[in-house]
Short mmCIF file of C-alpha atoms in Angstrom, two decimals:
data_model
loop_
_atom_site.label_atom_id
_atom_site.label_comp_id
_atom_site.label_asym_id
_atom_site.label_seq_id
_atom_site.Cartn_x
_atom_site.Cartn_y
_atom_site.Cartn_z
CA MET A 1 -22.91 -13.12 -16.16
CA ASP A 2 -21.89 -13.11 -19.80
CA ASN A 3 -18.86 -11.30 -21.18
CA ASP A 4 -20.76 -8.22 -22.35
CA LYS A 5 -22.42 -7.73 -18.96
CA ILE A 6 -19.07 -8.05 -17.19
CA LYS A 7 -17.54 -5.46 -19.51
CA GLN A 8 -20.44 -3.02 -19.05
CA MET A 9 -20.18 -3.47 -15.29
CA LEU A 10 -16.47 -2.66 -15.37
CA LEU A 11 -17.05 0.43 -17.51
CA ASP A 12 -19.75 1.54 -15.10
CA ILE A 13 -17.28 1.26 -12.23
CA GLN A 14 -14.74 3.39 -14.12
CA GLU A 15 -14.57 4.48 -17.74
CA THR A 16 -11.54 3.74 -19.88
CA GLY A 17 -10.43 5.16 -23.19
CA LEU A 18 -8.40 2.04 -23.94
CA GLU A 19 -10.42 -0.69 -25.64
CA PHE A 20 -10.41 -4.09 -23.93
CA SER A 21 -12.24 -7.40 -24.08
CA VAL A 22 -13.49 -9.87 -21.50
CA VAL A 23 -13.21 -13.61 -22.09
CA GLN A 24 -14.44 -16.41 -19.85
CA SER A 25 -12.21 -19.40 -20.47
CA GLY A 26 -14.77 -22.02 -19.47
CA LYS A 27 -11.95 -23.69 -17.57
CA GLU A 28 -10.76 -24.25 -14.03
CA SER A 29 -7.25 -23.19 -13.08
CA LYS A 30 -5.36 -24.17 -9.94
CA ARG A 31 -2.82 -21.39 -10.48
CA VAL A 32 -4.86 -18.23 -11.05
CA ASN A 33 -8.49 -17.11 -11.12
CA GLY A 34 -7.87 -14.73 -13.99
CA LEU A 35 -5.25 -12.73 -15.85
CA TYR A 36 -4.80 -9.57 -17.89
CA LYS A 37 -2.92 -9.60 -21.20
CA PRO A 38 -1.60 -6.07 -21.77
CA ASP A 39 -0.51 -6.80 -25.35
CA THR A 40 -4.04 -7.72 -26.45
CA ARG A 41 -5.94 -5.76 -23.73
CA GLU A 42 -7.71 -8.99 -22.82
CA ILE A 43 -9.17 -9.90 -19.42
CA VAL A 44 -9.37 -13.68 -19.07
CA LEU A 45 -11.54 -15.14 -16.30
CA HIS A 46 -11.34 -18.83 -15.41
CA ASN A 47 -15.03 -18.94 -14.57
CA LYS A 48 -15.01 -22.59 -13.50
CA ASN A 49 -13.10 -21.40 -10.42
CA PHE A 50 -16.14 -19.46 -9.18
CA SER A 51 -19.30 -20.72 -7.54
CA THR A 52 -20.97 -17.28 -7.41
CA ASP A 53 -21.07 -14.08 -9.47
CA ASN A 54 -19.67 -12.26 -6.44
CA GLU A 55 -16.42 -14.23 -6.72
CA LEU A 56 -16.28 -13.60 -10.46
CA VAL A 57 -16.82 -9.84 -9.99
CA TYR A 58 -13.95 -9.66 -7.50
CA THR A 59 -11.53 -11.21 -9.99
CA ALA A 60 -12.90 -9.17 -12.91
CA VAL A 61 -12.31 -5.93 -11.00
CA HIS A 62 -8.83 -7.16 -10.07
CA GLU A 63 -7.87 -7.73 -13.71
CA TYR A 64 -9.57 -4.50 -14.80
CA THR A 65 -7.34 -2.66 -12.33
CA HIS A 66 -4.36 -3.93 -14.31
CA HIS A 67 -5.95 -2.58 -17.49
CA LEU A 68 -6.58 0.87 -15.99
CA ILE A 69 -3.03 1.10 -14.68
CA ASN A 70 -1.75 0.02 -18.08
CA GLU A 71 -3.76 2.88 -19.60
CA GLU A 72 -2.26 5.34 -17.11
CA GLN A 73 1.25 4.18 -17.96
CA ILE A 74 0.62 4.58 -21.70
CA HIS A 75 -0.48 8.19 -21.13
CA GLU A 76 2.57 8.84 -18.95
CA ASN A 77 4.75 7.30 -21.67
CA GLY A 78 3.49 9.73 -24.32
CA GLY A 79 1.10 7.24 -25.90
CA ARG A 80 3.75 4.56 -26.29
CA GLU A 81 3.38 1.08 -24.89
CA PRO A 82 5.25 0.94 -21.55
CA PRO A 83 7.53 -1.97 -20.64
CA HIS A 84 5.52 -4.57 -18.77
CA GLU A 85 7.21 -5.28 -15.47
CA ALA A 86 7.05 -8.63 -13.73
CA ARG A 87 6.12 -6.98 -10.44
CA CYS A 88 2.65 -5.65 -11.17
CA HIS A 89 1.03 -5.99 -7.74
CA THR A 90 2.47 -2.81 -6.27
CA LYS A 91 1.12 -0.79 -3.34
CA TYR A 92 -0.45 1.54 -5.89
CA PHE A 93 -2.20 -1.42 -7.53
CA TRP A 94 -3.74 -2.60 -4.25
CA ALA A 95 -4.86 0.93 -3.38
CA LYS A 96 -6.56 1.39 -6.76
CA PHE A 97 -8.09 -2.08 -6.62
CA ALA A 98 -9.56 -1.35 -3.17
CA ALA A 99 -11.01 1.94 -4.45
CA LEU A 100 -12.66 0.18 -7.41
CA LEU A 101 -14.08 -2.51 -5.14
CA GLU A 102 -15.68 0.21 -3.01
CA ILE A 103 -17.37 1.63 -6.11
CA ALA A 104 -18.49 -1.88 -7.10
CA GLU A 105 -20.06 -2.26 -3.66
CA GLN A 106 -21.78 1.13 -3.86
CA LYS A 107 -23.27 0.22 -7.24
CA GLY A 108 -24.45 -3.16 -6.00
CA TYR A 109 -22.17 -5.31 -8.16
CA TYR A 110 -20.15 -6.73 -5.27
CA ARG A 111 -20.50 -7.24 -1.55
CA ILE A 112 -18.54 -8.71 1.33
CA ASP A 113 -21.09 -9.80 3.89
CA ILE A 114 -19.58 -11.79 6.73
CA SER A 115 -23.02 -12.03 8.36
CA ALA A 116 -23.81 -14.67 5.74
CA SER A 117 -21.64 -16.98 7.85
CA PRO A 118 -22.49 -16.70 11.56
CA GLU A 119 -19.38 -18.72 12.39
CA LEU A 120 -17.15 -16.34 10.42
CA GLU A 121 -18.89 -13.33 11.96
CA ALA A 122 -18.23 -14.69 15.46
CA LEU A 123 -14.61 -15.51 14.61
CA THR A 124 -14.09 -12.02 13.17
CA LYS A 125 -15.34 -10.52 16.43
CA GLU A 126 -12.98 -12.79 18.37
CA ILE A 127 -9.99 -11.83 16.18
CA ARG A 128 -10.66 -8.13 16.67
CA GLU A 129 -11.30 -8.31 20.38
CA LYS A 130 -8.82 -11.03 21.38
CA TYR A 131 -5.88 -10.36 19.06
CA ILE A 132 -5.89 -7.10 17.07
CA GLY A 133 -6.99 -4.77 19.88
CA PRO A 134 -4.92 -6.33 22.70
CA ASN A 135 -1.87 -6.47 20.43
CA GLY A 136 -2.27 -2.75 19.70
CA GLN A 137 -2.56 -1.97 23.42
CA LEU A 138 0.49 -4.13 24.13
CA MET A 139 2.50 -2.19 21.55
CA ILE A 140 1.53 1.12 23.19
CA GLU A 141 2.78 -0.18 26.55
CA PHE A 142 5.86 -1.68 24.87
CA GLY A 143 6.71 1.70 23.35
CA LYS A 144 6.41 3.44 26.71
CA ALA A 145 8.76 0.81 28.20
CA LEU A 146 11.33 1.47 25.46
CA ILE A 147 11.17 5.21 26.10
CA LYS A 148 11.82 4.55 29.80
CA ALA A 149 14.65 2.15 28.89
CA GLN A 150 16.27 4.85 26.76
CA THR A 151 16.23 7.27 29.70
CA LEU A 152 17.72 4.65 32.02
CA CYS A 153 20.41 3.86 29.43
CA GLU A 154 21.37 7.52 29.28
CA ASP A 155 21.52 7.73 33.10
CA ALA A 156 23.76 4.65 33.18
CA HIS A 157 25.96 5.97 30.32
CA ILE A 158 24.95 3.05 28.10
CA ARG A 159 24.40 3.52 24.38
CA TYR A 160 20.70 2.92 23.79
CA GLU A 161 21.42 1.67 20.23
CA ASP A 162 23.73 -1.03 21.56
CA TYR A 163 21.14 -1.95 24.18
CA ILE A 164 18.53 -2.37 21.42
CA ASP A 165 20.90 -4.28 19.14
CA ARG A 166 22.57 -6.69 21.53
CA VAL A 167 20.57 -6.82 24.76
CA LEU A 168 16.98 -6.75 23.51
CA GLN A 169 18.05 -8.00 20.06
CA LEU A 170 15.43 -5.87 18.34
CA PRO A 171 15.73 -4.43 14.83
CA ARG A 172 16.16 -0.69 15.23
CA ASN A 173 13.31 0.10 12.83
CA THR A 174 10.97 -2.04 14.91
CA ALA A 175 12.03 -0.32 18.12
CA ALA A 176 11.54 3.10 16.53
CA SER A 177 8.05 2.18 15.28
CA VAL A 178 7.02 0.85 18.69
CA LYS A 179 8.19 4.05 20.38
CA LYS A 180 6.18 6.17 17.93
CA VAL A 181 2.88 4.37 18.58
CA SER A 182 3.29 4.82 22.34
CA VAL A 183 2.11 8.43 22.06
CA LEU A 184 -1.22 7.41 20.53
CA PRO A 185 -4.34 7.34 22.74
CA ASP A 186 -5.47 3.97 24.08
CA ASP A 187 -8.55 3.94 21.81
CA ALA A 188 -6.19 3.70 18.81
CA ALA A 189 -5.26 0.17 19.90
CA SER A 190 -8.37 -1.30 18.24
CA MET A 191 -6.84 -0.53 14.83
CA GLY A 192 -3.96 -2.94 15.41
CA PHE A 193 -0.23 -2.28 15.41
CA ASP A 194 0.34 -1.92 11.65
CA ASN A 195 -2.44 0.62 11.22
CA MET A 196 -1.25 2.43 14.32
CA LYS A 197 2.14 2.82 12.65
CA LEU A 198 0.45 4.56 9.71
CA VAL A 199 -1.24 7.02 12.08
CA ALA A 200 1.90 7.61 14.13
CA ALA A 201 3.93 8.33 10.98
CA THR A 202 1.87 11.48 10.40
CA LYS A 203 2.95 14.51 12.43
CA LYS A 204 0.03 16.91 11.94
CA PRO A 205 -2.85 16.16 14.36
CA ASP A 206 -5.59 16.99 11.83
CA GLU A 207 -4.08 14.67 9.21
CA ARG A 208 -3.60 12.01 11.86
CA ALA A 209 -7.29 12.22 12.69
CA LYS A 210 -8.22 11.87 9.00
CA ILE A 211 -6.07 8.77 8.62
CA GLN A 212 -7.50 7.24 11.78
CA ASP A 213 -11.04 7.95 10.58
CA ALA A 214 -10.23 6.38 7.19
CA ILE A 215 -8.98 3.20 8.88
CA LYS A 216 -12.00 3.01 11.18
CA SER A 217 -14.35 3.52 8.21
CA GLY A 218 -12.98 0.35 6.62
CA LYS A 219 -10.34 1.69 4.22
CA SER A 220 -7.63 -0.84 3.44
CA PRO A 221 -4.06 -0.13 4.63
CA SER A 222 -2.93 0.21 1.00
CA SER A 223 -5.63 2.85 0.40
CA VAL A 224 -4.53 4.77 3.48
CA ILE A 225 -0.88 4.65 2.36
CA ALA A 226 -1.92 5.98 -1.06
CA MET A 227 -3.87 8.76 0.63
CA MET A 228 -0.81 9.70 2.71
CA LYS A 229 1.37 9.80 -0.40
CA GLN A 230 -1.16 11.97 -2.20
CA LYS A 231 -1.12 14.40 0.73
CA GLY A 232 2.65 14.55 0.44
CA LYS A 233 2.36 15.51 -3.24
CA GLU A 234 0.05 18.42 -2.51
CA THR A 235 2.84 20.98 -2.40
CA ASP A 236 2.98 24.31 -4.17
CA PRO A 237 5.20 24.41 -7.33
CA LYS A 238 7.79 26.74 -5.79
CA THR A 239 8.39 24.44 -2.82
CA LYS A 240 8.66 21.43 -5.12
CA LEU A 241 11.25 23.18 -7.28
CA GLU A 242 13.22 24.32 -4.24
CA LYS A 243 13.34 20.75 -2.93
CA GLU A 244 14.41 19.48 -6.34
CA ARG A 245 17.15 22.12 -6.44
CA GLU A 246 18.40 20.94 -3.03
CA ARG A 247 18.51 17.33 -4.21
CA LEU A 248 20.30 18.24 -7.44
CA THR A 249 22.81 20.46 -5.65
CA LYS A 250 23.62 17.69 -3.20
CA THR A 251 24.04 15.18 -6.02
CA ILE A 252 26.27 17.54 -8.02
CA ASN A 253 28.50 18.18 -4.98
CA GLU A 254 28.84 14.45 -4.31
CA LEU A 255 29.66 13.72 -7.96
CA THR A 256 32.17 16.61 -8.07
CA GLN A 257 33.97 15.25 -5.03
CA ARG A 258 33.98 11.78 -6.53
CA LEU A 259 35.34 13.13 -9.83
CA GLU A 260 38.17 14.95 -8.03
CA TYR A 261 39.07 11.74 -6.20
CA VAL A 262 39.09 9.72 -9.43
CA GLU A 263 41.23 12.33 -11.23
CA GLU A 264 43.73 12.45 -8.34
CA SER A 265 43.90 8.66 -8.27
CA LEU A 266 44.54 8.52 -12.01
CA ALA A 267 47.22 11.22 -11.79
CA SER A 268 49.11 9.26 -9.13
CA MET A 269 49.19 6.06 -11.19
#
């Protein structure tokens, strides 16, 4: 693919109002497959790293994701160039990248076909059936055991937190996550523990079902997390303002108390 075709492909995946260019370096790089230069809006692809167009498309979409996010940040910054942070591969980045890859697949520009390698296809089946699913089921049983242990601790007048900290030597966040997934049905185990945590973190059954369906349909964890965050933002303006008022009131009270303490300390000096 030449540079113009790559650019047209990217624009077909998602339009942008911010001009950019695509350059194939004609080189091989051991460090990166490509990069995006926000100052010049340039996508550089080290095309000697790729043996197929499919590999090149993956990297091109990756770098184009940086460009689109840069465009979003410019709009949010009132048209001014935003500061370019070192940490650019955020959860939002991976969610947007996954969404663009899906579009690229739908339009026939990109594909991930593990059936092209029978050995990989067989190994993938083994990983799902031998590791991911059984691990998920183990975590469900583990969570039920922790719930029982908490009851027994209470009966024996033992602090459950101390039991978790110093007897089982488990991080409390881990123990809490394991307990949450224990309430999921056994068929959720096939998703694996980390995806089960995403489902268990949602309280409403209908939203839980949507998240579980998204995972089973092949959505990446980062895409699911983005979807959950978007759901959390879908709040009416009045509720949002009331919550902001609560946060501001709490902050003001804390600062007032701190100010009184500082003034008293200064007066006693």
